[in-house]
PDB file of C-alpha atoms and ligand atoms in Angstrom:
ATOM      1  CA  MET A   1     -21.376   7.542  19.119  1.00  0.00           C
ATOM      2  CA  SER A   2     -18.506   9.939  18.538  1.00  0.00           C
ATOM      3  CA  GLU A   3     -17.574  10.713  14.943  1.00  0.00           C
ATOM      4  CA  ASN A   4     -14.067   9.878  13.809  1.00  0.00           C
ATOM      5  CA  SER A   5     -12.091  12.523  12.060  1.00  0.00           C
ATOM      6  CA  LEU A   6     -10.435  11.899   8.722  1.00  0.00           C
ATOM      7  CA  PRO A   7      -8.037   8.930   8.690  1.00  0.00           C
ATOM      8  CA  LYS A   8      -4.395  10.038   8.572  1.00  0.00           C
ATOM      9  CA  HIS A   9      -3.250   6.862   6.845  1.00  0.00           C
ATOM     10  CA  VAL A  10      -5.335   4.826   4.401  1.00  0.00           C
ATOM     11  CA  ALA A  11      -3.939   1.558   2.973  1.00  0.00           C
ATOM     12  CA  PHE A  12      -5.309  -0.211  -0.099  1.00  0.00           C
ATOM     13  CA  ILE A  13      -5.254  -3.872  -1.038  1.00  0.00           C
ATOM     14  CA  MET A  14      -5.791  -3.313  -4.743  1.00  0.00           C
ATOM     15  CA  ASP A  15      -7.520  -6.537  -5.711  1.00  0.00           C
ATOM     16  CA  GLY A  16      -9.645  -7.628  -8.675  1.00  0.00           C
ATOM     17  CA  ASN A  17      -7.604  -6.562 -11.692  1.00  0.00           C
ATOM     18  CA  GLY A  18      -7.763 -10.057 -13.185  1.00  0.00           C
ATOM     19  CA  ARG A  19     -11.530 -10.373 -12.753  1.00  0.00           C
ATOM     20  CA  TRP A  20     -12.010  -6.892 -14.198  1.00  0.00           C
ATOM     21  CA  ALA A  21     -10.137  -7.981 -17.339  1.00  0.00           C
ATOM     22  CA  LYS A  22     -11.937 -11.329 -17.527  1.00  0.00           C
ATOM     23  CA  LYS A  23     -15.322  -9.608 -17.499  1.00  0.00           C
ATOM     24  CA  ARG A  24     -14.188  -7.659 -20.556  1.00  0.00           C
ATOM     25  CA  HIS A  25     -12.662 -10.704 -22.306  1.00  0.00           C
ATOM     26  CA  LYS A  26      -9.255  -9.110 -22.042  1.00  0.00           C
ATOM     27  CA  ALA A  27      -5.874 -10.424 -20.893  1.00  0.00           C
ATOM     28  CA  ARG A  28      -5.075 -10.086 -17.174  1.00  0.00           C
ATOM     29  CA  SER A  29      -2.343  -7.617 -18.091  1.00  0.00           C
ATOM     30  CA  ALA A  30      -5.029  -5.196 -19.337  1.00  0.00           C
ATOM     31  CA  GLY A  31      -6.535  -5.357 -15.858  1.00  0.00           C
ATOM     32  CA  HIS A  32      -3.211  -4.448 -14.301  1.00  0.00           C
ATOM     33  CA  THR A  33      -2.805  -1.492 -16.649  1.00  0.00           C
ATOM     34  CA  ALA A  34      -6.306  -0.301 -15.743  1.00  0.00           C
ATOM     35  CA  GLY A  35      -5.458  -0.810 -12.068  1.00  0.00           C
ATOM     36  CA  TYR A  36      -2.493   1.496 -12.442  1.00  0.00           C
ATOM     37  CA  GLY A  37      -4.865   4.159 -13.782  1.00  0.00           C
ATOM     38  CA  ALA A  38      -7.063   3.810 -10.696  1.00  0.00           C
ATOM     39  CA  LEU A  39      -4.050   4.139  -8.424  1.00  0.00           C
ATOM     40  CA  GLN A  40      -3.040   7.440  -9.995  1.00  0.00           C
ATOM     41  CA  LYS A  41      -6.552   8.836  -9.573  1.00  0.00           C
ATOM     42  CA  ILE A  42      -6.753   7.744  -5.953  1.00  0.00           C
ATOM     43  CA  ILE A  43      -3.400   9.286  -5.013  1.00  0.00           C
ATOM     44  CA  ALA A  44      -4.463  12.694  -6.307  1.00  0.00           C
ATOM     45  CA  HIS A  45      -7.890  12.494  -4.714  1.00  0.00           C
ATOM     46  CA  ALA A  46      -6.711  11.192  -1.326  1.00  0.00           C
ATOM     47  CA  PHE A  47      -4.295  14.063  -0.807  1.00  0.00           C
ATOM     48  CA  LYS A  48      -6.914  16.576  -1.947  1.00  0.00           C
ATOM     49  CA  SER A  49      -9.253  15.085   0.647  1.00  0.00           C
ATOM     50  CA  GLY A  50      -6.688  15.688   3.381  1.00  0.00           C
ATOM     51  CA  VAL A  51      -5.406  12.137   3.920  1.00  0.00           C
ATOM     52  CA  GLU A  52      -1.670  12.424   4.555  1.00  0.00           C
ATOM     53  CA  THR A  53      -0.331   8.912   4.074  1.00  0.00           C
ATOM     54  CA  ILE A  54      -1.496   6.338   1.544  1.00  0.00           C
ATOM     55  CA  SER A  55      -0.218   2.814   1.106  1.00  0.00           C
ATOM     56  CA  PHE A  56      -0.811   0.504  -1.837  1.00  0.00           C
ATOM     57  CA  TYR A  57      -0.239  -3.231  -1.951  1.00  0.00           C
ATOM     58  CA  ALA A  58       1.258  -3.539  -5.431  1.00  0.00           C
ATOM     59  CA  PHE A  59       2.977  -6.935  -5.391  1.00  0.00           C
ATOM     60  CA  SER A  60       3.134  -9.513  -2.627  1.00  0.00           C
ATOM     61  CA  THR A  61       5.862 -11.993  -1.756  1.00  0.00           C
ATOM     62  CA  GLU A  62       3.305 -14.639  -2.752  1.00  0.00           C
ATOM     63  CA  ASN A  63       2.596 -13.109  -6.179  1.00  0.00           C
ATOM     64  CA  TRP A  64       5.849 -14.663  -7.479  1.00  0.00           C
ATOM     65  CA  SER A  65       3.862 -17.867  -7.866  1.00  0.00           C
ATOM     66  CA  ARG A  66       1.870 -16.379 -10.772  1.00  0.00           C
ATOM     67  CA  PRO A  67       2.767 -17.213 -14.407  1.00  0.00           C
ATOM     68  CA  LYS A  68       6.040 -15.593 -15.496  1.00  0.00           C
ATOM     69  CA  GLU A  69       4.305 -13.459 -18.099  1.00  0.00           C
ATOM     70  CA  GLU A  70       2.052 -11.896 -15.480  1.00  0.00           C
ATOM     71  CA  VAL A  71       4.896 -11.376 -13.006  1.00  0.00           C
ATOM     72  CA  ASP A  72       6.913  -9.651 -15.747  1.00  0.00           C
ATOM     73  CA  LYS A  73       3.972  -7.378 -16.511  1.00  0.00           C
ATOM     74  CA  LEU A  74       3.602  -6.410 -12.844  1.00  0.00           C
ATOM     75  CA  LEU A  75       7.331  -5.742 -12.468  1.00  0.00           C
ATOM     76  CA  SER A  76       7.485  -3.629 -15.594  1.00  0.00           C
ATOM     77  CA  LEU A  77       4.401  -1.651 -14.527  1.00  0.00           C
ATOM     78  CA  MET A  78       6.105  -0.964 -11.212  1.00  0.00           C
ATOM     79  CA  SER A  79       9.265   0.291 -12.920  1.00  0.00           C
ATOM     80  CA  LYS A  80       7.314   2.380 -15.385  1.00  0.00           C
ATOM     81  CA  ALA A  81       5.069   3.860 -12.713  1.00  0.00           C
ATOM     82  CA  LEU A  82       7.995   4.962 -10.585  1.00  0.00           C
ATOM     83  CA  LYS A  83       9.824   6.403 -13.562  1.00  0.00           C
ATOM     84  CA  LEU A  84       6.779   8.461 -14.489  1.00  0.00           C
ATOM     85  CA  ALA A  85       6.062   9.456 -10.894  1.00  0.00           C
ATOM     86  CA  GLY A  86       9.477  10.987 -10.242  1.00  0.00           C
ATOM     87  CA  LYS A  87       8.791  14.506 -11.460  1.00  0.00           C
ATOM     88  CA  LYS A  88       5.350  14.651  -9.899  1.00  0.00           C
ATOM     89  CA  LEU A  89       6.615  13.559  -6.476  1.00  0.00           C
ATOM     90  CA  LEU A  90       9.330  16.216  -6.562  1.00  0.00           C
ATOM     91  CA  ASP A  91       7.072  18.980  -7.915  1.00  0.00           C
ATOM     92  CA  GLU A  92       4.302  18.254  -5.447  1.00  0.00           C
ATOM     93  CA  LYS A  93       6.612  17.508  -2.537  1.00  0.00           C
ATOM     94  CA  ILE A  94       5.347  14.016  -1.878  1.00  0.00           C
ATOM     95  CA  ARG A  95       7.534  11.600   0.066  1.00  0.00           C
ATOM     96  CA  LEU A  96       8.034   8.165  -1.482  1.00  0.00           C
ATOM     97  CA  VAL A  97       8.432   5.096   0.716  1.00  0.00           C
ATOM     98  CA  ILE A  98       8.839   1.585  -0.676  1.00  0.00           C
ATOM     99  CA  SER A  99       7.977  -1.249   1.680  1.00  0.00           C
ATOM    100  CA  GLY A 100       9.476  -4.506   0.499  1.00  0.00           C
ATOM    101  CA  ASP A 101      12.616  -5.744  -1.204  1.00  0.00           C
ATOM    102  CA  TYR A 102      12.806  -3.830  -4.489  1.00  0.00           C
ATOM    103  CA  SER A 103      16.405  -4.926  -5.135  1.00  0.00           C
ATOM    104  CA  VAL A 104      14.906  -7.606  -7.427  1.00  0.00           C
ATOM    105  CA  LEU A 105      14.260  -4.948 -10.093  1.00  0.00           C
ATOM    106  CA  LYS A 106      16.824  -4.016 -12.776  1.00  0.00           C
ATOM    107  CA  PRO A 107      19.913  -2.285 -11.269  1.00  0.00           C
ATOM    108  CA  ARG A 108      19.113   0.923 -13.172  1.00  0.00           C
ATOM    109  CA  THR A 109      15.589   0.972 -11.744  1.00  0.00           C
ATOM    110  CA  VAL A 110      16.811   0.167  -8.226  1.00  0.00           C
ATOM    111  CA  LYS A 111      19.181   3.142  -8.416  1.00  0.00           C
ATOM    112  CA  ALA A 112      16.448   5.466  -9.722  1.00  0.00           C
ATOM    113  CA  ILE A 113      14.101   4.384  -6.932  1.00  0.00           C
ATOM    114  CA  SER A 114      16.751   4.789  -4.209  1.00  0.00           C
ATOM    115  CA  ASP A 115      17.524   8.289  -5.517  1.00  0.00           C
ATOM    116  CA  LEU A 116      13.856   9.220  -5.515  1.00  0.00           C
ATOM    117  CA  ILE A 117      13.372   7.917  -1.972  1.00  0.00           C
ATOM    118  CA  GLU A 118      16.367   9.951  -0.845  1.00  0.00           C
ATOM    119  CA  LYS A 119      15.329  13.132  -2.674  1.00  0.00           C
ATOM    120  CA  THR A 120      11.788  13.047  -1.300  1.00  0.00           C
ATOM    121  CA  SER A 121      12.651  11.809   2.192  1.00  0.00           C
ATOM    122  CA  LYS A 122      12.263  15.178   3.913  1.00  0.00           C
ATOM    123  CA  PHE A 123       8.894  16.067   2.400  1.00  0.00           C
ATOM    124  CA  THR A 124       5.977  16.295   4.814  1.00  0.00           C
ATOM    125  CA  PRO A 125       3.184  15.540   5.380  1.00  0.00           C
ATOM    126  CA  TYR A 126       2.147  13.768   2.162  1.00  0.00           C
ATOM    127  CA  THR A 127       3.523  10.256   1.767  1.00  0.00           C
ATOM    128  CA  VAL A 128       2.941   7.482  -0.749  1.00  0.00           C
ATOM    129  CA  ASN A 129       4.022   4.052   0.467  1.00  0.00           C
ATOM    130  CA  ILE A 130       4.217   1.407  -2.246  1.00  0.00           C
ATOM    131  CA  CYS A 131       4.281  -2.124  -0.878  1.00  0.00           C
ATOM    132  CA  PHE A 132       6.207  -4.012  -3.501  1.00  0.00           C
ATOM    133  CA  ASN A 133       7.570  -7.540  -3.099  1.00  0.00           C
ATOM    134  CA  TYR A 134       6.050  -7.096   0.330  1.00  0.00           C
ATOM    135  CA  GLY A 135       4.760  -9.608   2.855  1.00  0.00           C
ATOM    136  CA  SER A 136       4.239  -9.042   6.557  1.00  0.00           C
ATOM    137  CA  ARG A 137       5.942 -12.253   7.565  1.00  0.00           C
ATOM    138  CA  ALA A 138       9.017 -11.505   5.455  1.00  0.00           C
ATOM    139  CA  GLU A 139       9.039  -7.963   6.871  1.00  0.00           C
ATOM    140  CA  ILE A 140       9.031  -9.201  10.462  1.00  0.00           C
ATOM    141  CA  VAL A 141      11.665 -11.888   9.820  1.00  0.00           C
ATOM    142  CA  ASN A 142      13.828  -9.288   8.093  1.00  0.00           C
ATOM    143  CA  ALA A 143      13.381  -6.938  11.059  1.00  0.00           C
ATOM    144  CA  VAL A 144      14.401  -9.636  13.529  1.00  0.00           C
ATOM    145  CA  ASN A 145      17.505 -10.535  11.492  1.00  0.00           C
ATOM    146  CA  ASN A 146      18.522  -6.871  11.328  1.00  0.00           C
ATOM    147  CA  MET A 147      18.032  -6.535  15.077  1.00  0.00           C
ATOM    148  CA  ILE A 148      20.292  -9.537  15.623  1.00  0.00           C
ATOM    149  CA  SER A 149      22.937  -8.021  13.316  1.00  0.00           C
ATOM    150  CA  ASP A 150      22.745  -4.802  15.334  1.00  0.00           C
ATOM    151  CA  GLY A 151      23.358  -6.758  18.531  1.00  0.00           C
ATOM    152  CA  ILE A 152      19.964  -6.064  20.050  1.00  0.00           C
ATOM    153  CA  ARG A 153      19.386  -8.685  22.739  1.00  0.00           C
ATOM    154  CA  LYS A 154      16.005  -7.635  24.042  1.00  0.00           C
ATOM    155  CA  CYS A 155      13.115  -6.639  21.818  1.00  0.00           C
ATOM    156  CA  ASP A 156      10.010  -4.625  22.578  1.00  0.00           C
ATOM    157  CA  GLU A 157       7.152  -3.353  20.414  1.00  0.00           C
ATOM    158  CA  LYS A 158       8.757   0.038  19.895  1.00  0.00           C
ATOM    159  CA  ILE A 159      12.094  -1.409  18.792  1.00  0.00           C
ATOM    160  CA  LEU A 160      10.493  -3.925  16.434  1.00  0.00           C
ATOM    161  CA  SER A 161       8.355  -1.166  14.854  1.00  0.00           C
ATOM    162  CA  LYS A 162      11.528   0.781  14.138  1.00  0.00           C
ATOM    163  CA  TYR A 163      12.936  -2.156  12.145  1.00  0.00           C
ATOM    164  CA  LEU A 164       9.909  -2.470   9.865  1.00  0.00           C
ATOM    165  CA  TYR A 165       9.691  -0.906   6.398  1.00  0.00           C
ATOM    166  CA  THR A 166       6.994   1.367   7.807  1.00  0.00           C
ATOM    167  CA  LYS A 167       9.207   2.738  10.589  1.00  0.00           C
ATOM    168  CA  ASP A 168       8.520   6.363   9.639  1.00  0.00           C
ATOM    169  CA  LEU A 169       4.779   5.949   9.030  1.00  0.00           C
ATOM    170  CA  PRO A 170       1.796   5.983  11.363  1.00  0.00           C
ATOM    171  CA  ASP A 171      -0.195   2.740  11.507  1.00  0.00           C
ATOM    172  CA  PRO A 172      -3.005   2.637   8.948  1.00  0.00           C
ATOM    173  CA  ASP A 173      -6.286   3.936  10.371  1.00  0.00           C
ATOM    174  CA  LEU A 174      -8.233   2.418   7.510  1.00  0.00           C
ATOM    175  CA  ILE A 175      -7.502  -0.560   5.255  1.00  0.00           C
ATOM    176  CA  VAL A 176      -9.584  -0.867   2.105  1.00  0.00           C
ATOM    177  CA  ARG A 177      -9.770  -4.129   0.166  1.00  0.00           C
ATOM    178  CA  THR A 178     -11.571  -4.236  -3.152  1.00  0.00           C
ATOM    179  CA  SER A 179     -13.098  -7.124  -5.126  1.00  0.00           C
ATOM    180  CA  GLY A 180     -15.123  -8.750  -2.359  1.00  0.00           C
ATOM    181  CA  GLU A 181     -12.303 -10.702  -0.710  1.00  0.00           C
ATOM    182  CA  GLN A 182     -12.200 -10.311   3.046  1.00  0.00           C
ATOM    183  CA  ARG A 183      -8.663 -11.163   4.073  1.00  0.00           C
ATOM    184  CA  LEU A 184      -5.348  -9.431   4.679  1.00  0.00           C
ATOM    185  CA  SER A 185      -3.215 -11.680   2.437  1.00  0.00           C
ATOM    186  CA  ASN A 186      -0.049 -10.979   4.428  1.00  0.00           C
ATOM    187  CA  PHE A 187      -0.485  -7.181   4.284  1.00  0.00           C
ATOM    188  CA  LEU A 188       0.678  -4.927   7.144  1.00  0.00           C
ATOM    189  CA  MET A 189      -0.323  -7.504   9.750  1.00  0.00           C
ATOM    190  CA  TRP A 190       1.667  -5.895  12.558  1.00  0.00           C
ATOM    191  CA  GLN A 191       0.581  -2.385  11.615  1.00  0.00           C
ATOM    192  CA  ALA A 192      -3.100  -3.351  11.150  1.00  0.00           C
ATOM    193  CA  SER A 193      -3.619  -4.327  14.798  1.00  0.00           C
ATOM    194  CA  TYR A 194      -6.172  -1.563  15.308  1.00  0.00           C
ATOM    195  CA  SER A 195      -7.021  -0.568  11.751  1.00  0.00           C
ATOM    196  CA  GLU A 196     -10.623  -0.324  10.615  1.00  0.00           C
ATOM    197  CA  LEU A 197     -11.225  -2.758   7.748  1.00  0.00           C
ATOM    198  CA  TYR A 198     -13.423  -1.770   4.803  1.00  0.00           C
ATOM    199  CA  PHE A 199     -14.414  -4.296   2.147  1.00  0.00           C
ATOM    200  CA  THR A 200     -16.126  -3.486  -1.108  1.00  0.00           C
ATOM    201  CA  ASP A 201     -17.179  -5.660  -4.059  1.00  0.00           C
ATOM    202  CA  VAL A 202     -15.932  -3.014  -6.496  1.00  0.00           C
ATOM    203  CA  LEU A 203     -12.993  -4.316  -8.555  1.00  0.00           C
ATOM    204  CA  TRP A 204      -9.842  -2.222  -8.155  1.00  0.00           C
ATOM    205  CA  PRO A 205      -9.770  -0.736 -11.704  1.00  0.00           C
ATOM    206  CA  ASP A 206     -13.313   0.574 -11.044  1.00  0.00           C
ATOM    207  CA  PHE A 207     -12.425   2.047  -7.653  1.00  0.00           C
ATOM    208  CA  ASP A 208     -12.738   5.795  -8.149  1.00  0.00           C
ATOM    209  CA  GLU A 209     -13.057   9.045  -6.207  1.00  0.00           C
ATOM    210  CA  LYS A 210     -16.683   8.311  -5.341  1.00  0.00           C
ATOM    211  CA  GLU A 211     -15.797   4.904  -3.900  1.00  0.00           C
ATOM    212  CA  PHE A 212     -12.953   6.470  -1.950  1.00  0.00           C
ATOM    213  CA  ASP A 213     -15.333   9.023  -0.433  1.00  0.00           C
ATOM    214  CA  LYS A 214     -17.730   6.197   0.529  1.00  0.00           C
ATOM    215  CA  ALA A 215     -14.952   4.390   2.389  1.00  0.00           C
ATOM    216  CA  ILE A 216     -14.033   7.582   4.234  1.00  0.00           C
ATOM    217  CA  GLU A 217     -17.661   8.250   5.204  1.00  0.00           C
ATOM    218  CA  TRP A 218     -17.928   4.687   6.531  1.00  0.00           C
ATOM    219  CA  TYR A 219     -14.711   5.164   8.509  1.00  0.00           C
ATOM    220  CA  LYS A 220     -16.090   8.291  10.130  1.00  0.00           C
ATOM    221  CA  THR A 221     -18.977   6.310  11.585  1.00  0.00           C
ATOM    222  CA  ARG A 222     -16.725   3.775  13.316  1.00  0.00           C
ATOM    223  CA  GLU A 223     -16.011   4.021  17.004  1.00  0.00           C
ATOM    224  CA  ARG A 224     -12.375   3.203  17.691  1.00  0.00           C
ATOM    225  CA  ARG A 225     -12.004   1.843  21.176  1.00  0.00           C
ATOM    226  CA  TYR A 226      -8.488   0.383  21.364  1.00  0.00           C
ATOM    227  CA  GLY A 227      -9.581  -2.036  24.045  1.00  0.00           C
ATOM    228  CA  LYS A 228     -11.168   0.604  26.266  1.00  0.00           C
ATOM    229  CA  SER A 229     -14.747   0.173  27.473  1.00  0.00           C
TER     230      SER A 229
HETATM  231  C1  IPE B 301      -4.660  -7.404  -7.915  1.00  0.00           C
HETATM  232  O1  IPE B 301      -5.475  -8.015  -8.836  1.00  0.00           O
HETATM  233  C2  IPE B 301      -3.277  -7.140  -8.439  1.00  0.00           C
HETATM  234  C3  IPE B 301      -2.240  -7.926  -7.776  1.00  0.00           C
HETATM  235  C4  IPE B 301      -2.435  -8.868  -6.908  1.00  0.00           C
HETATM  236  C5  IPE B 301      -0.883  -7.645  -8.136  1.00  0.00           C
HETATM  237  P1  IPE B 301      -5.435  -9.581  -9.112  1.00  0.00           P
HETATM  238  O2  IPE B 301      -4.457  -9.827 -10.200  1.00  0.00           O
HETATM  239  O3  IPE B 301      -5.204 -10.334  -7.859  1.00  0.00           O
HETATM  240  O4  IPE B 301      -6.899  -9.806  -9.637  1.00  0.00           O
HETATM  241  P2  IPE B 301      -7.859 -11.021  -9.342  1.00  0.00           P
HETATM  242  O5  IPE B 301      -7.913 -11.197  -7.854  1.00  0.00           O
HETATM  243  O6  IPE B 301      -7.273 -12.217 -10.025  1.00  0.00           O
HETATM  244  O7  IPE B 301      -9.171 -10.621  -9.922  1.00  0.00           O
HETATM  245  C1  IPE B 302      -3.201  -9.392  -2.586  1.00  0.00           C
HETATM  246  O1  IPE B 302      -3.960  -9.829  -3.653  1.00  0.00           O
HETATM  247  C2  IPE B 302      -1.902  -8.855  -3.088  1.00  0.00           C
HETATM  248  C3  IPE B 302      -1.972  -7.566  -3.769  1.00  0.00           C
HETATM  249  C4  IPE B 302      -3.033  -6.844  -3.918  1.00  0.00           C
HETATM  250  C5  IPE B 302      -0.727  -7.091  -4.306  1.00  0.00           C
HETATM  251  P1  IPE B 302      -3.945 -11.354  -4.132  1.00  0.00           P
HETATM  252  O2  IPE B 302      -4.919 -11.437  -5.232  1.00  0.00           O
HETATM  253  O3  IPE B 302      -2.557 -11.769  -4.410  1.00  0.00           O
HETATM  254  O4  IPE B 302      -4.438 -12.102  -2.822  1.00  0.00           O
HETATM  255  P2  IPE B 302      -5.084 -13.531  -2.631  1.00  0.00           P
HETATM  256  O5  IPE B 302      -4.147 -14.515  -3.245  1.00  0.00           O
HETATM  257  O6  IPE B 302      -6.409 -13.533  -3.309  1.00  0.00           O
HETATM  258  O7  IPE B 302      -5.232 -13.676  -1.146  1.00  0.00           O
HETATM  259 MG1   MG B 303      -6.423 -11.130  -6.457  1.00  0.00          MG
END
């Protein structure tokens, strides 16, 4: 069996923050704060390892159905994280992509995010893609509506891909989901057509550099066939 090289794009479904907090008799919000810590560690480590693009599922279109207090916590973590990340992204020349409709955040935050996306847009090759208020179905419907507005009368796979939030990103080679759940939960469903899927019981706040390396080693053993014999 041929060995895969390093994945170019790794995408994370960061799941298990709530269970992590519950185990410690803490509020769910403490789990989300700890999850943010794990995300920062993984970004630094992934780029050091040579992975060029990393995506994180931070908030889904379905997560609005959580209690208001929890939604507010997740939104404020998102705003805070991006505020704090600004300098680092510019200093380290990391491109920021947001997949999803972030216009729901406070106008000041929306402006700061748009500016950061613009200022980092030319940086290569390192890219962080935050999937916020993201769902694959909403993404595809949005793409189709934009195609209609642009007067496109015949669609093909290439055109549709160019209307997705991920238009400038390669498809994920590897998708990692933590916390033992084995589903996509509306995450990058178009882009994941040929992704390798890695599931671990580790809860997201406990997912560290060692766990990341394990996922990469597993990926390297996979044979990617793309339908060929
Ligand atoms: C992932 O952790 C964070 C988000 C979905 C935003 P959860 O909050 O889903 O944690 P569990 O699944 O309840 O443990
Ligand atoms: C998926 O986790 C969404 C994010 C990680 C942001 P959920 O915890 O919302 O997924 P389900 O509801 O268990 O499928
Ligand atoms: Mg969950």
